[in-house]
mmCIF file of C-alpha atoms in Angstrom:
data_model
loop_
_atom_site.group_PDB
_atom_site.id
_atom_site.type_symbol
_atom_site.label_atom_id
_atom_site.label_comp_id
_atom_site.label_asym_id
_atom_site.label_seq_id
_atom_site.Cartn_x
_atom_site.Cartn_y
_atom_site.Cartn_z
ATOM 1 C CA MET Z 18 -60.678 16.776 16.043
ATOM 2 C CA SER Z 19 -62.040 13.438 17.160
ATOM 3 C CA THR Z 20 -61.591 9.741 16.492
ATOM 4 C CA SER Z 21 -62.957 6.576 18.037
ATOM 5 C CA LEU Z 22 -59.394 5.298 18.565
ATOM 6 C CA GLN Z 23 -60.590 1.752 17.796
ATOM 7 C CA GLN Z 24 -58.900 1.214 14.419
ATOM 8 C CA PRO Z 25 -56.114 -1.179 13.228
ATOM 9 C CA HIS Z 26 -52.524 -0.145 13.917
ATOM 10 C CA GLU Z 27 -51.964 0.761 10.260
ATOM 11 C CA TYR Z 28 -54.749 3.340 10.556
ATOM 12 C CA TYR Z 29 -52.920 5.298 13.252
ATOM 13 C CA THR Z 30 -49.578 5.271 11.441
ATOM 14 C CA THR Z 31 -51.361 6.603 8.357
ATOM 15 C CA VAL Z 32 -53.005 9.351 10.407
ATOM 16 C CA LEU Z 33 -49.587 10.361 11.799
ATOM 17 C CA GLN Z 34 -48.228 10.586 8.268
ATOM 18 C CA ILE Z 35 -51.166 12.782 7.232
ATOM 19 C CA LEU Z 36 -50.621 15.051 10.242
ATOM 20 C CA SER Z 37 -46.940 15.368 9.337
ATOM 21 C CA ASN Z 38 -47.817 16.287 5.742
ATOM 22 C CA ILE Z 39 -50.342 18.876 6.901
ATOM 23 C CA LYS Z 40 -47.745 20.455 9.186
ATOM 24 C CA ALA Z 41 -45.186 20.602 6.390
ATOM 25 C CA ILE Z 42 -47.629 22.220 3.952
ATOM 26 C CA TYR Z 43 -48.922 24.606 6.570
ATOM 27 C CA THR Z 44 -45.455 25.713 7.704
ATOM 28 C CA ASN Z 45 -44.464 26.573 4.123
ATOM 29 C CA SER Z 46 -47.619 28.539 3.414
ATOM 30 C CA LYS Z 47 -48.650 32.130 4.103
ATOM 31 C CA ILE Z 48 -51.499 30.875 6.298
ATOM 32 C CA ALA Z 49 -48.995 30.177 9.067
ATOM 33 C CA GLU Z 50 -48.394 33.912 9.418
ATOM 34 C CA GLU Z 51 -52.017 34.517 10.358
ATOM 35 C CA HIS Z 52 -53.218 31.359 12.094
ATOM 36 C CA GLU Z 53 -51.606 29.030 14.629
ATOM 37 C CA LEU Z 54 -51.747 25.308 13.882
ATOM 38 C CA ASP Z 55 -49.787 23.861 16.820
ATOM 39 C CA THR Z 56 -52.557 24.388 19.363
ATOM 40 C CA GLU Z 57 -53.174 22.434 22.567
ATOM 41 C CA GLU Z 58 -56.050 20.614 20.859
ATOM 42 C CA TRP Z 59 -53.772 19.616 17.967
ATOM 43 C CA ARG Z 60 -51.062 18.392 20.348
ATOM 44 C CA LYS Z 61 -53.574 16.397 22.428
ATOM 45 C CA PHE Z 62 -54.940 14.702 19.303
ATOM 46 C CA GLU Z 63 -51.424 13.874 18.102
ATOM 47 C CA ARG Z 64 -50.525 12.377 21.504
ATOM 48 C CA LYS Z 65 -53.601 10.137 21.412
ATOM 49 C CA ILE Z 66 -52.696 8.836 17.988
ATOM 50 C CA ARG Z 67 -49.098 8.122 19.054
ATOM 51 C CA GLU Z 68 -50.341 6.313 22.174
ATOM 52 C CA LYS Z 69 -52.397 4.002 19.978
ATOM 53 C CA CYS Z 70 -49.324 3.312 17.860
ATOM 54 C CA TYR Z 71 -47.436 2.333 21.022
ATOM 55 C CA GLU Z 72 -49.976 -0.303 22.077
ATOM 56 C CA LYS Z 73 -47.985 -2.855 20.100
ATOM 57 C CA SER Z 74 -44.809 -4.292 21.599
ATOM 58 C CA SER Z 75 -41.460 -3.175 20.191
ATOM 59 C CA VAL Z 76 -40.926 -6.601 18.614
ATOM 60 C CA ASP Z 77 -44.338 -6.407 16.913
ATOM 61 C CA LEU Z 78 -43.503 -2.959 15.529
ATOM 62 C CA ILE Z 79 -40.126 -4.240 14.322
ATOM 63 C CA ARG Z 80 -41.894 -7.079 12.522
ATOM 64 C CA ASP Z 81 -44.219 -4.557 10.874
ATOM 65 C CA TYR Z 82 -41.160 -2.627 9.697
ATOM 66 C CA TYR Z 83 -39.481 -5.705 8.179
ATOM 67 C CA ALA Z 84 -42.755 -6.759 6.531
ATOM 68 C CA ASP Z 85 -42.937 -3.327 4.867
ATOM 69 C CA LEU Z 86 -39.365 -3.685 3.594
ATOM 70 C CA ALA Z 87 -40.036 -7.200 2.287
ATOM 71 C CA ALA Z 88 -43.046 -5.822 0.410
ATOM 72 C CA ALA Z 89 -40.859 -3.030 -1.011
ATOM 73 C CA VAL Z 90 -38.407 -5.606 -2.368
ATOM 74 C CA LYS Z 91 -41.234 -7.328 -4.249
ATOM 75 C CA LYS Z 92 -42.222 -4.037 -5.868
ATOM 76 C CA SER Z 93 -38.566 -3.475 -6.827
ATOM 77 C CA ASP Z 94 -39.307 0.059 -8.011
ATOM 78 C CA GLY Z 95 -38.670 2.155 -4.913
ATOM 79 C CA ALA Z 96 -42.379 2.895 -4.533
ATOM 80 C CA TYR Z 97 -42.142 2.459 -0.775
ATOM 81 C CA LYS Z 98 -40.853 5.764 0.562
ATOM 82 C CA GLY Z 99 -38.629 4.019 3.120
ATOM 83 C CA VAL Z 100 -36.138 2.687 0.574
ATOM 84 C CA ILE Z 101 -33.927 3.558 -2.361
ATOM 85 C CA ALA Z 102 -34.270 0.753 -4.903
ATOM 86 C CA ALA Z 103 -32.005 -0.514 -7.676
ATOM 87 C CA CYS Z 104 -28.691 -1.080 -5.880
ATOM 88 C CA GLY Z 105 -28.168 -4.399 -7.631
ATOM 89 C CA ASP Z 106 -29.817 -7.810 -7.939
ATOM 90 C CA LEU Z 107 -29.063 -10.762 -5.684
ATOM 91 C CA TYR Z 108 -29.690 -14.303 -6.958
ATOM 92 C CA THR Z 109 -30.662 -16.791 -4.252
ATOM 93 C CA LYS Z 110 -32.417 -20.062 -3.531
ATOM 94 C CA SER Z 111 -34.304 -20.531 -0.276
ATOM 95 C CA ALA Z 112 -36.683 -23.235 0.915
ATOM 96 C CA HIS Z 113 -37.723 -25.175 4.007
ATOM 97 C CA LYS Z 114 -38.433 -28.710 5.135
ATOM 98 C CA VAL Z 115 -40.101 -30.058 8.255
ATOM 99 C CA ALA Z 116 -37.926 -31.900 10.758
ATOM 100 C CA VAL Z 117 -38.994 -34.993 12.731
ATOM 101 C CA ASP Z 118 -39.778 -32.900 15.824
ATOM 102 C CA GLY Z 119 -42.097 -30.585 13.852
ATOM 103 C CA SER Z 120 -39.641 -27.684 13.665
ATOM 104 C CA TYR Z 121 -38.402 -26.312 10.357
ATOM 105 C CA GLU Z 122 -35.035 -26.381 8.621
ATOM 106 C CA LEU Z 123 -34.339 -23.426 6.350
ATOM 107 C CA HIS Z 124 -31.885 -23.930 3.508
ATOM 108 C CA VAL Z 125 -30.382 -21.007 1.590
ATOM 109 C CA ILE Z 126 -27.967 -20.655 -1.310
ATOM 110 C CA VAL Z 127 -26.592 -17.242 -2.242
ATOM 111 C CA ILE Z 128 -25.537 -17.642 -5.853
ATOM 112 C CA SER Z 129 -24.386 -14.305 -7.212
ATOM 113 C CA CYS Z 130 -25.067 -10.598 -7.577
ATOM 114 C CA LYS Z 131 -25.475 -8.518 -10.729
ATOM 115 C CA ASN Z 132 -25.801 -4.843 -11.680
ATOM 116 C CA MET Z 133 -23.653 -3.713 -8.772
ATOM 117 C CA PRO Z 134 -22.547 -0.061 -8.938
ATOM 118 C CA ALA Z 135 -18.855 0.599 -9.619
ATOM 119 C CA ILE Z 136 -16.490 2.551 -7.386
ATOM 120 C CA ASP Z 137 -15.427 4.522 -10.445
ATOM 121 C CA GLN Z 138 -15.484 4.038 -14.204
ATOM 122 C CA LYS Z 139 -13.030 1.122 -14.228
ATOM 123 C CA ARG Z 140 -12.888 -0.458 -10.764
ATOM 124 C CA TYR Z 141 -15.436 -2.650 -9.006
ATOM 125 C CA ARG Z 142 -15.559 -3.618 -5.409
ATOM 126 C CA ASP Z 143 -14.504 -6.687 -3.462
ATOM 127 C CA SER Z 144 -17.798 -7.809 -1.928
ATOM 128 C CA PHE Z 145 -19.348 -10.361 0.396
ATOM 129 C CA VAL Z 146 -22.853 -11.271 1.585
ATOM 130 C CA THR Z 147 -24.331 -11.938 5.019
ATOM 131 C CA VAL Z 148 -27.506 -13.937 5.745
ATOM 132 C CA GLN Z 149 -29.390 -13.922 9.033
ATOM 133 C CA LEU Z 150 -32.861 -14.359 10.522
ATOM 134 C CA LEU Z 151 -34.665 -11.249 11.759
ATOM 135 C CA PRO Z 152 -35.978 -9.860 14.059
ATOM 136 C CA LYS Z 153 -33.001 -10.648 16.281
ATOM 137 C CA GLU Z 154 -35.251 -10.818 19.340
ATOM 138 C CA LEU Z 155 -36.968 -13.901 17.902
ATOM 139 C CA PHE Z 156 -33.865 -15.525 16.447
ATOM 140 C CA LYS Z 157 -31.122 -14.535 18.893
ATOM 141 C CA HIS Z 158 -29.676 -18.064 19.025
ATOM 142 C CA TYR Z 159 -29.076 -18.314 15.282
ATOM 143 C CA LYS Z 160 -25.734 -17.453 13.734
ATOM 144 C CA LYS Z 161 -25.230 -14.966 10.940
ATOM 145 C CA TRP Z 162 -23.677 -16.544 7.846
ATOM 146 C CA VAL Z 163 -20.936 -14.675 5.970
ATOM 147 C CA SER Z 164 -19.793 -15.582 2.461
ATOM 148 C CA ASN Z 165 -16.282 -15.567 1.077
ATOM 149 C CA THR Z 166 -15.161 -12.308 -0.522
ATOM 150 C CA SER Z 167 -15.537 -12.038 -4.302
ATOM 151 C CA ARG Z 168 -12.914 -9.695 -5.706
ATOM 152 C CA GLY Z 169 -12.992 -6.945 -8.291
ATOM 153 C CA THR Z 170 -16.126 -7.687 -10.276
ATOM 154 C CA ALA Z 171 -19.542 -6.169 -10.957
ATOM 155 C CA GLU Z 172 -21.030 -9.690 -11.069
ATOM 156 C CA PRO Z 173 -19.605 -11.516 -8.034
ATOM 157 C CA LYS Z 174 -20.288 -15.206 -7.487
ATOM 158 C CA TYR Z 175 -20.608 -16.336 -3.869
ATOM 159 C CA ASP Z 176 -22.014 -19.890 -3.936
ATOM 160 C CA MET Z 177 -22.683 -19.749 -0.186
ATOM 161 C CA HIS Z 178 -24.833 -22.408 1.512
ATOM 162 C CA ALA Z 179 -26.546 -21.533 4.805
ATOM 163 C CA THR Z 180 -28.785 -23.623 7.064
ATOM 164 C CA PHE Z 181 -31.004 -22.627 9.980
ATOM 165 C CA GLU Z 182 -32.277 -25.572 12.005
ATOM 166 C CA GLY Z 183 -34.948 -25.799 14.687
ATOM 167 C CA VAL Z 184 -37.053 -22.831 13.577
ATOM 168 C CA LYS Z 185 -40.392 -22.855 15.414
ATOM 169 C CA ALA Z 186 -43.401 -23.688 13.280
ATOM 170 C CA GLU Z 187 -45.299 -20.562 14.397
ATOM 171 C CA TYR Z 188 -42.509 -18.345 13.053
ATOM 172 C CA MET Z 189 -43.013 -19.692 9.542
ATOM 173 C CA THR Z 190 -46.319 -17.833 9.208
ATOM 174 C CA LEU Z 191 -45.440 -14.833 11.359
ATOM 175 C CA ARG Z 192 -45.665 -11.503 9.541
ATOM 176 C CA GLY Z 193 -42.287 -9.763 9.482
ATOM 177 C CA ALA Z 194 -40.203 -12.854 10.295
ATOM 178 C CA VAL Z 195 -37.626 -12.675 7.502
ATOM 179 C CA LEU Z 196 -34.410 -13.884 5.955
ATOM 180 C CA HIS Z 197 -32.162 -10.824 5.695
ATOM 181 C CA PHE Z 198 -29.463 -10.649 3.009
ATOM 182 C CA SER Z 199 -26.979 -7.770 3.024
ATOM 183 C CA VAL Z 200 -24.166 -7.047 0.559
ATOM 184 C CA TRP Z 201 -20.987 -5.311 1.692
ATOM 185 C CA MET Z 202 -17.816 -3.944 0.172
ATOM 186 C CA SER Z 203 -14.622 -5.151 1.810
ATOM 187 C CA ASN Z 204 -12.658 -2.096 2.887
ATOM 188 C CA TYR Z 205 -8.972 -2.416 3.763
ATOM 189 C CA VAL Z 206 -8.805 1.060 5.309
ATOM 190 C CA GLN Z 207 -11.985 1.515 7.322
ATOM 191 C CA GLU Z 208 -15.079 -0.514 8.175
ATOM 192 C CA ASP Z 209 -16.681 -2.593 5.455
ATOM 193 C CA LEU Z 210 -19.177 -0.503 3.488
ATOM 194 C CA PHE Z 211 -22.850 -1.341 3.173
ATOM 195 C CA ILE Z 212 -24.096 -1.653 -0.425
ATOM 196 C CA GLY Z 213 -27.673 -2.867 -0.083
ATOM 197 C CA GLU Z 214 -30.016 -5.398 1.467
ATOM 198 C CA THR Z 215 -33.003 -7.558 0.625
ATOM 199 C CA PHE Z 216 -35.619 -9.484 2.592
ATOM 200 C CA VAL Z 217 -37.574 -12.714 2.150
ATOM 201 C CA GLU Z 218 -40.479 -13.426 4.490
ATOM 202 C CA LEU Z 219 -40.403 -16.940 5.923
ATOM 203 C CA SER Z 220 -44.057 -17.368 4.995
ATOM 204 C CA SER Z 221 -43.103 -17.086 1.305
ATOM 205 C CA LEU Z 222 -40.504 -19.887 1.327
ATOM 206 C CA THR Z 223 -41.240 -22.947 -0.795
ATOM 207 C CA SER Z 224 -41.188 -26.488 0.533
ATOM 208 C CA MET Z 225 -38.405 -28.945 -0.318
ATOM 209 C CA GLN Z 226 -40.775 -31.880 0.033
ATOM 210 C CA GLY Z 227 -40.158 -34.341 -2.791
ATOM 211 C CA LEU Z 228 -36.874 -32.668 -3.769
ATOM 212 C CA THR Z 229 -33.427 -34.164 -3.252
ATOM 213 C CA GLY Z 230 -31.971 -30.890 -2.018
ATOM 214 C CA ILE Z 231 -31.987 -27.094 -2.128
ATOM 215 C CA SER Z 232 -30.064 -27.177 -5.412
ATOM 216 C CA ARG Z 233 -33.244 -28.445 -7.083
ATOM 217 C CA CYS Z 234 -35.187 -25.342 -6.084
ATOM 218 C CA GLU Z 235 -35.743 -22.457 -8.462
ATOM 219 C CA ALA Z 236 -33.382 -19.483 -8.197
ATOM 220 C CA LYS Z 237 -35.009 -16.115 -7.544
ATOM 221 C CA THR Z 238 -33.892 -12.553 -8.147
ATOM 222 C CA GLN Z 239 -34.083 -10.171 -5.184
ATOM 223 C CA SER Z 240 -33.654 -6.426 -5.686
ATOM 224 C CA LEU Z 241 -31.140 -4.814 -3.338
ATOM 225 C CA ILE Z 242 -32.454 -1.740 -1.528
ATOM 226 C CA ARG Z 243 -31.034 0.872 0.813
ATOM 227 C CA PRO Z 244 -33.168 2.010 3.769
ATOM 228 C CA ARG Z 245 -34.211 5.576 4.539
ATOM 229 C CA ASP Z 246 -35.141 7.159 7.846
ATOM 230 C CA LEU Z 247 -38.881 7.676 8.285
ATOM 231 C CA GLU Z 248 -40.742 10.296 10.301
ATOM 232 C CA ASN Z 249 -43.782 8.083 10.841
ATOM 233 C CA GLY Z 250 -44.848 4.462 10.810
ATOM 234 C CA PRO Z 251 -43.485 1.539 12.856
ATOM 235 C CA PHE Z 252 -39.847 2.642 12.578
ATOM 236 C CA GLN Z 253 -40.577 6.057 14.106
ATOM 237 C CA ALA Z 254 -42.706 4.418 16.803
ATOM 238 C CA VAL Z 255 -39.742 2.228 17.791
ATOM 239 C CA LYS Z 256 -37.358 5.217 17.662
ATOM 240 C CA ASP Z 257 -39.558 7.081 20.123
ATOM 241 C CA ARG Z 258 -39.077 4.250 22.617
ATOM 242 C CA GLN Z 259 -35.304 3.939 22.489
ATOM 243 C CA GLY Z 260 -34.749 6.110 25.575
ATOM 244 C CA TRP Z 261 -36.400 3.557 27.856
ATOM 245 C CA ASP Z 262 -36.705 0.324 25.839
ATOM 246 C CA LYS Z 263 -33.533 -1.741 25.347
ATOM 247 C CA VAL Z 264 -35.008 -3.764 22.470
ATOM 248 C CA ALA Z 265 -35.955 -0.544 20.657
ATOM 249 C CA SER Z 266 -32.568 1.038 21.366
ATOM 250 C CA GLU Z 267 -30.571 -1.898 19.953
ATOM 251 C CA PHE Z 268 -32.828 -2.158 16.912
ATOM 252 C CA VAL Z 269 -32.572 1.567 16.083
ATOM 253 C CA GLU Z 270 -28.782 1.475 16.477
ATOM 254 C CA PHE Z 271 -28.606 -1.498 14.094
ATOM 255 C CA ARG Z 272 -30.817 0.099 11.453
ATOM 256 C CA MET Z 273 -29.364 3.625 11.692
ATOM 257 C CA ARG Z 274 -25.897 2.277 10.940
ATOM 258 C CA LEU Z 275 -27.268 1.168 7.582
ATOM 259 C CA ILE Z 276 -29.422 4.237 7.007
ATOM 260 C CA ASN Z 277 -26.532 6.605 7.767
ATOM 261 C CA SER Z 278 -23.942 4.676 5.770
ATOM 262 C CA LYS Z 279 -21.883 6.970 3.542
ATOM 263 C CA LEU Z 280 -22.405 5.244 0.215
ATOM 264 C CA GLU Z 281 -23.625 7.765 -2.335
ATOM 265 C CA ARG Z 282 -24.745 6.373 -5.646
ATOM 266 C CA SER Z 283 -26.374 7.415 -8.881
ATOM 267 C CA GLU Z 284 -30.072 6.568 -9.134
ATOM 268 C CA SER Z 285 -29.482 4.471 -12.256
ATOM 269 C CA VAL Z 286 -28.082 0.971 -11.978
ATOM 270 C CA GLY Z 287 -24.527 0.484 -13.173
ATOM 271 C CA ASN Z 288 -23.464 4.110 -12.767
ATOM 272 C CA PRO Z 289 -20.357 4.770 -10.683
ATOM 273 C CA VAL Z 290 -20.625 5.341 -6.960
ATOM 274 C CA THR Z 291 -19.474 8.660 -5.547
ATOM 275 C CA TRP Z 292 -17.518 8.223 -2.341
ATOM 276 C CA SER Z 293 -17.044 10.865 0.328
ATOM 277 C CA SER Z 294 -13.376 11.853 0.638
ATOM 278 C CA GLU Z 295 -12.741 9.920 3.856
ATOM 279 C CA MET Z 296 -13.957 6.681 2.236
ATOM 280 C CA LYS Z 297 -11.866 6.721 -0.903
ATOM 281 C CA LEU Z 298 -9.366 3.893 -0.807
ATOM 282 C CA LYS Z 299 -5.872 5.235 -0.363
ATOM 283 C CA GLN Z 300 -3.590 3.353 -2.684
ATOM 284 C CA GLY Z 301 -0.619 3.765 -0.379
ATOM 285 C CA CYS Z 302 -2.438 1.890 2.374
ATOM 286 C CA LEU Z 303 -3.541 -1.109 0.362
ATOM 287 C CA THR Z 304 -0.220 -2.939 0.486
ATOM 288 C CA PHE Z 305 0.198 -2.310 4.204
ATOM 289 C CA LEU Z 306 -3.336 -3.516 4.960
ATOM 290 C CA SER Z 307 -3.384 -6.438 2.537
ATOM 291 C CA ASN Z 308 -3.627 -8.917 5.424
ATOM 292 C CA PRO Z 309 -7.354 -9.754 5.858
ATOM 293 C CA SER Z 310 -6.856 -9.973 9.635
ATOM 294 C CA GLN Z 311 -6.211 -6.224 9.710
ATOM 295 C CA ARG Z 312 -9.609 -5.297 8.250
ATOM 296 C CA LYS Z 313 -12.448 -3.875 10.300
ATOM 297 C CA ARG Z 314 -15.429 -6.037 9.439
ATOM 298 C CA VAL Z 315 -18.752 -4.774 10.698
ATOM 299 C CA SER Z 316 -20.834 -6.895 13.048
ATOM 300 C CA LEU Z 317 -24.561 -6.307 12.621
#
């Protein structure tokens, strides 16, 4: 096995995926009984490929990951293996304008959500939306916006306005710099439950120049997705660093909380959600925990 090791980063992540597929096929075949695949030469080649993947910084790899997810949202069909699509549709408006000092102001309206899955055949969830700029390492000084809770409906209306001021001009064209929207179910018993998320790259935002405000911008539909764990690609490269890289460790913890969330849903939109037994709302507790201050709201 040989390679020049002078290819783009995407080349090496693709090679790692191919190696993983070969291993899986080989392990499940009768050939494995007669011939050894995991040789020293194989392991050396795999190490070289991983080393090339690690040449990027953790923040650069994180941006690659978010860019992949933003692309998956545009496809809206679950074609990207790292997501489960069709968890609902979020209706938003987002645009930018240039400030006097040359920085950018981002304006966002979260209007509503449709096609949300039901808890059971008759009951829908109380839900809210969060909006933030990612990666956190680039936008650590910006607050996360949280909408009011919309109660008991499959088509909640939020009408939340969010503004991010002073965004550096270079971030507006940076691959993987995104607006992150996440939808949650308010849970009076345990932590709020993650429903789905969507991403908008800053480079795709329209300009508000000539408009009187964000309300004049066109509303867009964003498919909600749920992330999956991946064995290869930028996410795995960051995971491999978490033992010694604080940025990687915090990022993986943040993403794995969403990936490992307990929501189980039918693959078709509008079908009821199946909850694990510990997450079913206990009717006897609802009255006792009706005070919003007693909830456990997640902080991501």
